[in-house]
XYZ file of C-alpha atoms in Angstrom:
479
model
C 2.512 20.174 -14.252
C 5.687 20.688 -12.243
C 7.962 21.492 -15.209
C 5.488 24.008 -16.638
C 5.123 25.744 -13.281
C 8.870 26.002 -12.640
C 9.461 27.436 -16.112
C 6.926 30.170 -15.372
C 8.515 30.883 -11.996
C 11.926 31.337 -13.601
C 10.467 33.906 -15.987
C 8.699 35.749 -13.187
C 11.868 35.603 -11.108
C 13.845 37.518 -13.731
C 11.655 40.578 -13.228
C 12.712 41.693 -9.756
C 15.174 40.102 -7.399
C 16.486 41.043 -3.990
C 19.429 40.166 -1.834
C 18.861 39.252 1.785
C 18.400 42.876 2.786
C 16.504 43.759 5.917
C 12.759 44.231 5.457
C 10.830 46.666 7.630
C 7.769 45.599 9.640
C 5.606 47.587 7.224
C 7.052 45.720 4.235
C 6.728 42.353 5.956
C 3.109 42.939 6.926
C 2.211 44.209 3.450
C 3.605 41.011 1.907
C 1.857 38.958 4.571
C -1.509 40.599 3.809
C -1.107 39.918 0.077
C -0.122 36.319 0.846
C -3.307 35.837 2.879
C -5.529 37.533 0.306
C -4.090 35.404 -2.501
C -4.724 32.169 -0.620
C -8.293 33.225 0.166
C -9.155 34.170 -3.417
C -7.392 31.375 -5.292
C -6.930 28.149 -3.335
C -9.881 25.808 -3.997
C -9.838 23.979 -0.636
C -7.682 25.767 1.967
C -9.438 24.242 4.986
C -9.401 20.642 3.842
C -6.887 19.510 6.459
C -6.623 22.487 8.829
C -9.826 24.140 10.091
C -10.544 27.785 9.366
C -10.435 28.657 13.065
C -6.994 27.083 13.425
C -5.798 28.807 10.282
C -7.090 32.164 11.512
C -5.124 31.679 14.727
C -1.987 30.809 12.728
C -2.418 33.916 10.577
C -2.894 36.136 13.605
C 0.124 34.727 15.432
C 2.354 34.914 12.351
C 1.453 38.515 11.532
C 2.071 39.550 15.124
C 5.646 38.251 14.863
C 6.333 40.505 11.874
C 6.706 43.533 14.147
C 10.460 44.016 13.798
C 12.970 44.132 10.911
C 13.639 40.744 9.369
C 15.759 39.290 6.582
C 14.304 37.691 3.479
C 15.259 34.288 4.892
C 13.619 35.114 8.212
C 10.373 36.025 6.459
C 10.565 32.943 4.229
C 10.962 30.539 7.140
C 8.362 32.361 9.261
C 5.758 31.899 6.526
C 6.575 28.262 5.720
C 4.326 26.889 8.519
C 1.343 28.541 6.819
C 2.162 26.747 3.564
C 2.649 23.502 5.485
C -0.718 23.874 7.223
C -2.452 23.582 3.846
C -1.020 20.058 3.458
C -0.994 20.699 -0.274
C 2.094 19.409 -2.058
C 1.432 21.590 -5.097
C 1.868 24.871 -3.213
C 5.001 26.713 -4.329
C 7.039 29.052 -2.121
C 10.132 30.018 -4.085
C 12.575 32.876 -3.662
C 12.450 34.695 -6.985
C 15.176 33.585 -9.363
C 16.566 30.963 -6.971
C 16.594 27.172 -6.975
C 13.641 26.186 -4.805
C 15.806 23.798 -2.767
C 18.745 26.181 -2.283
C 17.072 29.570 -1.785
C 19.679 31.284 0.394
C 22.970 29.405 0.334
C 24.992 28.349 -2.689
C 27.946 27.414 -0.513
C 28.509 26.264 3.084
C 26.255 23.275 2.352
C 26.337 19.944 4.192
C 28.664 17.679 2.171
C 27.006 14.252 2.431
C 24.030 12.744 0.684
C 21.921 10.906 3.232
C 19.244 8.230 3.002
C 16.436 8.494 5.554
C 14.001 5.974 6.999
C 12.036 6.652 10.165
C 14.298 8.584 12.527
C 17.573 7.322 11.092
C 19.945 8.381 8.308
C 22.753 6.638 6.436
C 25.496 7.948 4.167
C 24.490 7.235 0.561
C 26.842 9.611 -1.236
C 29.582 12.220 -0.836
C 29.527 15.610 -2.555
C 33.034 16.492 -1.317
C 36.483 14.943 -1.513
C 36.901 13.642 2.045
C 36.578 9.865 2.196
C 33.623 8.612 4.230
C 32.227 5.069 4.498
C 29.072 4.694 2.422
C 26.389 2.849 4.351
C 27.481 4.135 7.748
C 24.710 5.427 10.009
C 24.936 9.121 10.861
C 24.249 9.655 14.555
C 24.613 13.428 14.876
C 25.607 16.597 13.041
C 27.336 19.337 15.023
C 26.236 17.655 18.223
C 22.554 17.446 17.247
C 21.058 13.920 17.068
C 19.785 12.911 13.650
C 16.363 12.102 15.112
C 16.058 15.721 16.322
C 17.153 17.057 12.935
C 14.526 14.959 11.139
C 11.871 16.087 13.598
C 12.801 19.733 12.977
C 12.900 19.508 9.178
C 9.847 17.378 8.363
C 7.264 20.064 9.317
C 8.956 22.497 6.911
C 8.769 20.151 3.920
C 5.609 20.772 1.923
C 5.948 18.101 -0.791
C 3.064 15.984 0.477
C -0.714 15.986 0.241
C -2.740 15.463 3.392
C -0.880 13.520 6.049
C 1.352 11.452 3.774
C 5.018 11.288 4.782
C 6.998 9.355 2.176
C 7.255 12.340 -0.175
C 8.894 14.330 2.614
C 11.473 11.606 3.138
C 12.191 11.578 -0.597
C 12.859 15.310 -0.393
C 15.363 14.718 2.405
C 16.990 11.904 0.420
C 17.631 14.279 -2.473
C 17.832 17.781 -0.991
C 18.844 17.444 2.655
C 21.732 19.911 2.274
C 19.386 22.647 1.093
C 16.784 22.074 3.805
C 19.469 21.924 6.506
C 20.992 25.233 5.385
C 17.624 26.976 5.123
C 15.974 25.793 8.333
C 18.863 24.891 10.660
C 22.238 26.382 9.694
C 24.906 26.745 7.025
C 28.512 26.401 8.166
C 32.053 26.270 6.724
C 32.558 22.880 8.406
C 30.397 20.132 9.900
C 31.217 17.700 12.678
C 29.642 14.321 11.944
C 29.469 11.351 14.292
C 28.697 8.100 12.492
C 28.520 4.383 13.230
C 30.446 2.154 10.802
C 29.773 -1.434 11.820
C 30.631 -1.623 15.496
C 32.967 1.393 15.365
C 31.795 4.912 16.161
C 33.797 7.722 14.588
C 33.859 11.517 14.553
C 34.944 13.497 11.500
C 34.991 17.180 10.593
C 34.020 17.786 6.963
C 34.399 20.976 4.894
C 31.224 22.393 3.366
C 30.442 22.126 -0.348
C 28.783 24.376 -2.907
C 25.462 24.002 -4.686
C 27.409 23.405 -7.901
C 29.279 20.497 -6.295
C 26.005 18.969 -5.101
C 24.435 19.223 -8.537
C 27.543 17.953 -10.324
C 27.610 14.871 -8.111
C 23.874 14.314 -8.565
C 24.109 14.610 -12.338
C 27.085 12.259 -12.482
C 25.363 9.580 -10.415
C 21.852 9.674 -11.830
C 20.642 6.698 -13.899
C 21.433 6.666 -17.593
C 18.870 8.538 -19.649
C 16.130 6.420 -21.210
C 12.937 7.190 -23.125
C 10.282 8.514 -20.711
C 7.804 5.867 -21.905
C 9.088 2.342 -22.516
C 8.022 -1.285 -22.662
C 10.272 -4.241 -21.854
C 9.733 -7.993 -21.530
C 11.537 -9.758 -18.652
C 9.865 -13.023 -19.696
C 7.525 -14.332 -22.356
C 4.369 -13.772 -20.299
C 5.366 -10.586 -18.448
C 5.782 -6.985 -19.602
C 7.089 -3.927 -17.749
C 5.556 -0.611 -18.794
C 7.440 2.396 -17.424
C 5.823 5.847 -17.495
C 8.238 8.433 -16.067
C 5.858 11.361 -16.479
C 2.391 12.145 -17.768
C 3.394 14.577 -20.475
C 5.626 14.517 -23.524
C 8.021 17.173 -24.742
C 9.304 18.203 -28.121
C 11.355 15.618 -30.019
C 10.093 12.895 -27.682
C 7.738 9.939 -28.153
C 4.129 10.821 -28.787
C 2.280 9.595 -25.689
C -0.955 8.575 -27.407
C 0.855 6.749 -30.218
C 3.082 5.028 -27.679
C 0.089 3.718 -25.717
C -1.667 2.547 -28.855
C 1.370 0.576 -30.027
C 2.160 -0.698 -26.519
C -1.214 -2.267 -25.943
C -1.302 -3.647 -29.477
C 1.921 -5.496 -28.648
C 0.652 -6.618 -25.246
C -2.462 -8.068 -26.870
C -0.459 -9.684 -29.664
C 2.014 -11.308 -27.259
C -0.803 -12.454 -24.939
C 0.887 -10.972 -21.897
C -0.488 -12.376 -18.629
C 1.283 -10.097 -16.134
C 1.755 -6.385 -16.693
C 3.982 -4.366 -14.336
C 3.281 -0.630 -14.530
C 6.174 1.341 -13.028
C 5.126 4.882 -12.089
C 7.654 5.440 -9.314
C 9.213 8.920 -9.389
C 6.467 10.076 -11.752
C 5.453 13.460 -10.325
C 2.540 13.918 -12.710
C 1.718 16.085 -15.701
C -1.501 16.468 -17.669
C -4.729 15.080 -16.258
C -5.843 13.695 -19.620
C -2.781 11.435 -19.793
C -3.821 9.573 -16.650
C -7.343 9.099 -17.971
C -6.047 7.921 -21.340
C -3.817 5.304 -19.722
C -6.667 3.926 -17.672
C -8.764 3.525 -20.827
C -6.288 0.786 -21.760
C -6.467 -0.896 -18.337
C -10.059 -0.605 -17.100
C -12.230 -3.691 -17.282
C -15.366 -1.593 -17.639
C -16.539 1.997 -18.076
C -15.368 4.300 -15.316
C -16.030 7.662 -13.701
C -12.697 9.409 -13.032
C -13.429 12.751 -11.295
C -16.525 13.482 -9.250
C -16.137 17.264 -9.472
C -13.453 19.955 -9.714
C -13.503 22.743 -7.122
C -12.465 26.357 -7.628
C -12.407 29.197 -5.113
C -14.703 31.674 -6.870
C -16.090 32.863 -10.188
C -14.982 36.505 -9.874
C -11.609 37.790 -11.020
C -8.889 38.069 -8.407
C -8.420 41.498 -6.813
C -4.604 41.643 -6.957
C -1.892 41.616 -9.606
C -0.615 38.154 -10.472
C 0.312 35.893 -13.351
C -2.229 33.290 -14.414
C -3.096 31.700 -17.783
C -4.786 34.375 -19.887
C -7.337 31.962 -21.297
C -8.692 31.299 -17.823
C -9.897 34.843 -17.126
C -10.752 35.622 -20.735
C -12.813 32.507 -21.381
C -12.742 29.505 -19.037
C -13.736 31.310 -15.842
C -16.750 32.897 -17.505
C -17.995 29.799 -19.339
C -17.128 26.848 -17.119
C -17.213 28.007 -13.487
C -20.599 27.230 -11.926
C -22.050 27.431 -8.443
C -23.396 24.078 -7.218
C -24.105 22.177 -4.008
C -20.358 21.515 -3.908
C -19.579 25.246 -4.043
C -17.934 26.738 -7.107
C -16.845 24.062 -9.570
C -15.062 23.961 -12.892
C -17.499 22.202 -15.185
C -15.185 20.479 -17.651
C -17.344 17.710 -19.175
C -14.512 15.740 -20.809
C -12.907 15.084 -17.422
C -16.182 14.438 -15.591
C -18.011 12.148 -18.018
C -18.224 8.368 -17.815
C -15.385 6.977 -19.918
C -15.447 3.701 -21.853
C -12.401 1.454 -21.849
C -10.615 0.693 -25.129
C -11.626 -2.268 -27.243
C -8.209 -3.873 -26.714
C -7.872 -2.837 -23.073
C -5.594 -5.142 -21.096
C -7.622 -7.423 -18.806
C -4.836 -9.530 -17.271
C -2.894 -9.374 -14.018
C -1.818 -5.797 -13.276
C 0.849 -4.789 -10.736
C 1.619 -1.100 -10.127
C 4.809 0.236 -8.542
C 4.590 3.536 -6.627
C 6.725 5.489 -4.170
C 7.004 8.827 -2.404
C 7.694 10.622 -5.678
C 4.457 9.342 -7.243
C 2.433 12.528 -7.137
C -0.320 14.660 -8.668
C -1.773 13.095 -11.846
C 0.084 9.882 -11.002
C -1.746 9.596 -7.695
C -5.086 10.471 -9.297
C -4.577 7.645 -11.771
C -3.517 5.293 -8.968
C -6.561 6.239 -6.893
C -8.903 5.353 -9.736
C -7.178 2.014 -10.295
C -7.056 1.249 -6.576
C -10.695 2.193 -5.976
C -11.731 -0.117 -8.808
C -9.633 -2.940 -7.285
C -7.964 -3.307 -10.661
C -4.337 -3.853 -9.564
C -1.919 -4.965 -6.889
C 0.193 -2.053 -5.614
C 3.809 -2.503 -4.524
C 6.359 -0.065 -3.103
C 5.765 2.868 -0.765
C 2.890 5.258 -0.083
C 2.444 8.012 -2.658
C 3.023 11.673 -1.825
C -0.267 12.601 -3.502
C -3.608 12.311 -1.755
C -6.062 9.520 -2.534
C -9.310 11.479 -2.361
C -8.229 14.809 -3.804
C -5.402 17.074 -4.874
C -5.180 20.755 -5.749
C -3.355 21.281 -9.024
C -4.191 22.044 -12.673
C -3.656 25.733 -13.481
C -1.669 28.031 -11.188
C -1.839 31.650 -10.075
C 1.607 33.098 -9.316
C 1.967 36.244 -7.238
C 5.308 37.808 -6.448
C 5.312 39.421 -3.016
C 6.573 42.936 -3.816
C 8.933 43.529 -0.888
C 10.418 40.117 -0.117
C 10.461 39.071 -3.790
C 9.191 35.582 -3.019
C 6.935 33.857 -5.543
C 3.790 32.263 -4.168
C 2.329 29.667 -6.549
C -1.232 28.571 -5.798
C -3.013 25.693 -7.563
C -6.450 26.745 -8.791
C -8.357 23.448 -9.202
C -9.353 20.938 -6.528
C -9.769 17.572 -8.244
C -12.119 15.246 -6.342
C -11.870 11.576 -7.275
C -15.099 9.686 -7.945
C -16.315 6.626 -6.030
C -13.596 6.585 -3.369
C -14.024 3.612 -0.981
C -15.407 4.599 2.416
C -12.517 2.985 4.281
C -9.931 5.355 2.786
C -8.666 7.599 5.577
C -8.763 11.386 5.367
C -5.412 12.621 4.087
C -3.874 9.287 3.115
C -2.166 8.486 -0.162
C -2.169 5.223 -2.082
C -0.865 2.668 0.420
C 0.587 -0.367 -1.407
C -0.681 -3.883 -0.803
C 2.979 -4.866 -0.366
C 5.199 -2.246 1.264
C 8.791 -2.682 0.109
C 11.377 -0.301 1.530
C 14.890 -0.319 0.047
C 17.723 -0.688 2.564
C 20.834 1.480 2.442
C 22.680 -1.429 0.781
C 20.142 -1.388 -2.054
C 20.626 2.349 -2.529
C 24.422 2.113 -2.637
C 24.456 -0.874 -5.005
C 21.664 0.648 -7.139
C 19.676 -2.532 -6.645
C 15.984 -2.255 -7.533
C 14.546 -4.146 -4.583
C 10.957 -3.223 -5.462
C 11.189 -4.581 -9.008
C 12.939 -7.722 -7.808
C 10.197 -8.307 -5.264
C 7.518 -7.739 -7.917
C 8.990 -10.252 -10.354
C 9.313 -12.773 -7.531
C 5.676 -12.156 -6.684
C 4.688 -12.873 -10.263
C 6.802 -16.021 -10.282
C 5.291 -17.338 -7.102
C 2.372 -19.686 -7.772
C 0.757 -18.682 -4.510
C 1.430 -14.997 -5.363
C 2.097 -14.320 -1.684
C 5.427 -13.260 -0.198
C 6.197 -11.633 3.154
C 6.364 -7.882 2.724
C 9.809 -6.317 3.097
C 9.979 -3.604 5.702
């Protein structure tokens, strides 16, 4: 879903763009009113995590602050808390035509890649040319303690459903420079105090550009591999990696890949199957269901129902899939005891597992970039007690997520694109003990250390293979 959405946003963004000119109070309030109307008419479950009364107070307070001229960046950051209050990781708030992680600054960016856990950060990479010790702990930036910086940035990161946190940390791991520039400051130089072993040092580093950040990231990313692949670390164990739940042109056909994969698994009499869906941010709902057909031990009910905001057309100009208003909305949106729902039988029916479905030991690897369809799939597997989960909590919510189709409205004065998911997918038969707003919490939480990141050591996979090799199948969890 993410790639499709961002492609649409880029097209919309080419229509009208603006520099960071000053916006009048009248312009700001007009964009604010459209923002609020769009959320009300499109979002399927806006009060899932924040009550309507609290939201109304937030809206009132925010609009009251738009009573004086403000820059595009000022408006953007003033509105971010409203997006964050939805606790919906699929919400999009993107300056038209800009990279979503670098909306205002293409230079004067913080020059180090950092790795975050809890309230600490370590140097995991260097976008610039000044030598710095990888693995050193960063204590402060421009005199501000790292713990304070993390506390300031986390509430402005929206890549998380409910009250999950690991997805936010993954955002910092990859895009800290952009968040720091947007929500704290951009500067020609940065003073960094770090701890290298027992020695504390202070260094002043020149800023870098967005191009330098992306060049470094591209150079250091893992070698490209097929998005779906099957490997055999031993004669009785297979590793199935699914990087995304969609397939592009000139790539492996997903359905054919699954068919051949599970034919091989059956033929080789595999006893332990490791399913790696870390960093899989989702895709098409049907792909998750199709995968589980090959893993379920019995028939299963995937979704309970799918919420939508209303049956009527929206009252404002926006982009949305033409087929929805022309056909789907009229035929498939019904009013029920659950409110308005999208009655899509194929996704709501009881599904039978495949004849050759794998029935052996299943271990699933997840992390803070496991999101959307990936978390839906994981929730179904977890609820059915079908697998052992290893890694870190998912960014997606266990009980529900809002995704599917999107409505995109460009605010006319600030030229910021607001992308709103239209469907609220409710998982079926969720265990009562699952907490409101949690993701999939692994049975074994394994957190890579900074040394693992620097050496590109896959600590989670190593732990998993050790777990398989252990006759007792019990190892102390790595924290």
